[in-house]
Amino acid sequence: MVQLGYFTIDTQDIDKARAFYGALFGWRFDEAQSHTAYAHVADTQPPFGFVKVERPKNNEHLYFRVDDVDALCERVAELGGKAAVPSDGRSGRTAVVEDDQGVSFSLWQPAPGF
C-alpha cells in the first residue's frame, strides 16, 4: 500500500504562514529543521512543512480534519483570510477557506463513521 509520506504547502511568505496556521490550528514549528525558505511543522503525521515559492501553484486541495468548522471559519476571517459558508454532506460539514495569502484549503468536520 502506498501512503502519503510527506508533503509541503507553497507560500510566498514563510513568517506569515507560520503566524496564520499557528494561530488557526495551534501548530508549532521545528526550528532545527526550519530556515528562511522552509518551515517544518512539528509533531504531525504525516510530517509536512511550508516551502517559500515566488508564486504558489496550489494544485493540491487539502482538507484539514477539525472539530468545529464554523468556529474555525470565524477564526480564518479574524486572521485575515476568507471563508465560504460551510455546507453539509454525507461525509460531514466542510468549508473552503483561504489563508491571508490567498492559498485555498478546506476545513472538514467529519460525520459519524468517517
mmCIF file of C-alpha atoms in Angstrom:
data_model
loop_
_atom_site.group_PDB
_atom_site.id
_atom_site.type_symbol
_atom_site.label_atom_id
_atom_site.label_comp_id
_atom_site.label_asym_id
_atom_site.label_seq_id
_atom_site.Cartn_x
_atom_site.Cartn_y
_atom_site.Cartn_z
ATOM 1 C CA MET A 1 0.000 0.000 0.000
ATOM 2 C CA VAL A 2 1.321 3.427 -0.933
ATOM 3 C CA GLN A 3 0.627 6.190 1.580
ATOM 4 C CA LEU A 4 1.489 9.850 1.741
ATOM 5 C CA GLY A 5 4.847 10.159 3.472
ATOM 6 C CA TYR A 6 5.497 13.889 3.426
ATOM 7 C CA PHE A 7 4.058 16.996 1.819
ATOM 8 C CA THR A 8 4.696 20.718 1.588
ATOM 9 C CA ILE A 9 2.395 23.698 1.235
ATOM 10 C CA ASP A 10 3.545 26.521 -1.041
ATOM 11 C CA THR A 11 3.591 30.028 0.403
ATOM 12 C CA GLN A 12 5.063 33.367 -0.609
ATOM 13 C CA ASP A 13 5.871 34.374 2.969
ATOM 14 C CA ILE A 14 7.098 31.792 5.477
ATOM 15 C CA ASP A 15 6.673 34.066 8.503
ATOM 16 C CA LYS A 16 3.078 34.934 7.579
ATOM 17 C CA ALA A 17 2.253 31.254 7.025
ATOM 18 C CA ARG A 18 3.748 30.316 10.389
ATOM 19 C CA ALA A 19 1.727 33.046 12.119
ATOM 20 C CA PHE A 20 -1.562 32.275 10.333
ATOM 21 C CA TYR A 21 -1.558 28.478 10.669
ATOM 22 C CA GLY A 22 -0.009 28.555 14.123
ATOM 23 C CA ALA A 23 -2.848 30.818 15.297
ATOM 24 C CA LEU A 24 -5.552 28.859 13.440
ATOM 25 C CA PHE A 25 -4.555 25.279 14.269
ATOM 26 C CA GLY A 26 -2.073 25.710 17.121
ATOM 27 C CA TRP A 27 0.751 24.229 15.055
ATOM 28 C CA ARG A 28 4.278 24.560 16.374
ATOM 29 C CA PHE A 29 7.342 24.646 14.142
ATOM 30 C CA ASP A 30 10.584 22.698 14.472
ATOM 31 C CA GLU A 31 13.219 25.433 14.479
ATOM 32 C CA ALA A 32 16.089 22.978 13.944
ATOM 33 C CA GLN A 33 14.600 21.877 10.619
ATOM 34 C CA SER A 34 13.316 25.293 9.508
ATOM 35 C CA HIS A 35 15.025 28.222 7.771
ATOM 36 C CA THR A 36 14.082 31.326 5.763
ATOM 37 C CA ALA A 37 12.684 29.330 2.820
ATOM 38 C CA TYR A 38 11.159 26.393 4.717
ATOM 39 C CA ALA A 39 9.208 25.809 7.935
ATOM 40 C CA HIS A 40 8.752 22.275 9.263
ATOM 41 C CA VAL A 41 5.574 21.712 11.271
ATOM 42 C CA ALA A 42 6.416 19.820 14.465
ATOM 43 C CA ASP A 43 4.761 16.644 15.703
ATOM 44 C CA THR A 44 2.430 15.867 12.790
ATOM 45 C CA GLN A 45 1.527 12.676 10.995
ATOM 46 C CA PRO A 46 2.278 12.579 8.153
ATOM 47 C CA PRO A 47 5.084 15.094 8.522
ATOM 48 C CA PHE A 48 4.935 18.262 6.435
ATOM 49 C CA GLY A 49 6.059 21.825 6.112
ATOM 50 C CA PHE A 50 5.764 25.099 4.234
ATOM 51 C CA VAL A 51 8.095 25.993 1.382
ATOM 52 C CA LYS A 52 8.681 29.517 0.106
ATOM 53 C CA VAL A 53 7.914 29.943 -3.588
ATOM 54 C CA GLU A 54 7.557 33.038 -5.727
ATOM 55 C CA ARG A 55 4.090 32.067 -6.975
ATOM 56 C CA PRO A 56 2.217 29.298 -5.173
ATOM 57 C CA LYS A 57 0.727 26.759 -7.582
ATOM 58 C CA ASN A 58 -1.771 25.361 -5.086
ATOM 59 C CA ASN A 59 -2.530 22.395 -7.382
ATOM 60 C CA GLU A 60 -3.468 20.210 -4.449
ATOM 61 C CA HIS A 61 -6.509 20.812 -2.308
ATOM 62 C CA LEU A 62 -6.068 19.844 1.316
ATOM 63 C CA TYR A 63 -8.848 19.018 3.751
ATOM 64 C CA PHE A 64 -7.934 19.552 7.390
ATOM 65 C CA ARG A 65 -9.961 17.446 9.814
ATOM 66 C CA VAL A 66 -11.316 19.721 12.559
ATOM 67 C CA ASP A 67 -13.773 19.565 15.455
ATOM 68 C CA ASP A 68 -15.746 22.738 14.644
ATOM 69 C CA VAL A 69 -15.851 24.063 11.077
ATOM 70 C CA ASP A 70 -17.946 27.096 11.975
ATOM 71 C CA ALA A 71 -15.652 28.297 14.758
ATOM 72 C CA LEU A 72 -12.579 27.918 12.554
ATOM 73 C CA CYS A 73 -14.249 29.783 9.669
ATOM 74 C CA GLU A 74 -14.690 32.704 12.051
ATOM 75 C CA ARG A 75 -11.048 32.377 13.128
ATOM 76 C CA VAL A 76 -9.881 32.349 9.484
ATOM 77 C CA ALA A 77 -11.633 35.698 8.949
ATOM 78 C CA GLU A 78 -10.142 37.115 12.170
ATOM 79 C CA LEU A 79 -6.686 36.157 10.897
ATOM 80 C CA GLY A 80 -7.190 37.971 7.574
ATOM 81 C CA GLY A 81 -8.310 35.023 5.450
ATOM 82 C CA LYS A 82 -11.614 34.276 3.740
ATOM 83 C CA ALA A 83 -14.152 31.524 4.412
ATOM 84 C CA ALA A 84 -17.093 30.273 2.371
ATOM 85 C CA VAL A 85 -20.343 29.405 4.085
ATOM 86 C CA PRO A 86 -19.982 25.842 5.466
ATOM 87 C CA SER A 87 -22.072 23.120 3.844
ATOM 88 C CA ASP A 88 -23.235 19.694 4.979
ATOM 89 C CA GLY A 89 -22.835 16.466 3.049
ATOM 90 C CA ARG A 90 -22.836 12.734 3.665
ATOM 91 C CA SER A 91 -19.213 12.810 4.840
ATOM 92 C CA GLY A 92 -19.694 15.788 7.153
ATOM 93 C CA ARG A 93 -19.517 19.575 7.263
ATOM 94 C CA THR A 94 -16.986 21.388 5.076
ATOM 95 C CA ALA A 95 -15.945 24.890 4.116
ATOM 96 C CA VAL A 96 -13.453 26.100 1.532
ATOM 97 C CA VAL A 97 -11.254 28.833 3.001
ATOM 98 C CA GLU A 98 -8.225 30.912 2.019
ATOM 99 C CA ASP A 99 -5.352 31.955 4.227
ATOM 100 C CA ASP A 100 -4.176 35.565 4.373
ATOM 101 C CA GLN A 101 -2.000 34.989 1.277
ATOM 102 C CA GLY A 102 -4.788 33.512 -0.890
ATOM 103 C CA VAL A 103 -3.867 29.818 -0.506
ATOM 104 C CA SER A 104 -7.039 27.726 -0.616
ATOM 105 C CA PHE A 105 -7.795 24.706 1.583
ATOM 106 C CA SER A 106 -10.834 23.148 3.230
ATOM 107 C CA LEU A 107 -11.926 22.574 6.789
ATOM 108 C CA TRP A 108 -13.719 19.238 7.281
ATOM 109 C CA GLN A 109 -15.760 18.200 10.300
ATOM 110 C CA PRO A 110 -16.426 14.505 9.637
ATOM 111 C CA ALA A 111 -19.822 12.929 10.065
ATOM 112 C CA PRO A 112 -20.021 9.917 12.405
ATOM 113 C CA GLY A 113 -18.295 6.941 10.796
ATOM 114 C CA PHE A 114 -15.876 8.962 8.681
#
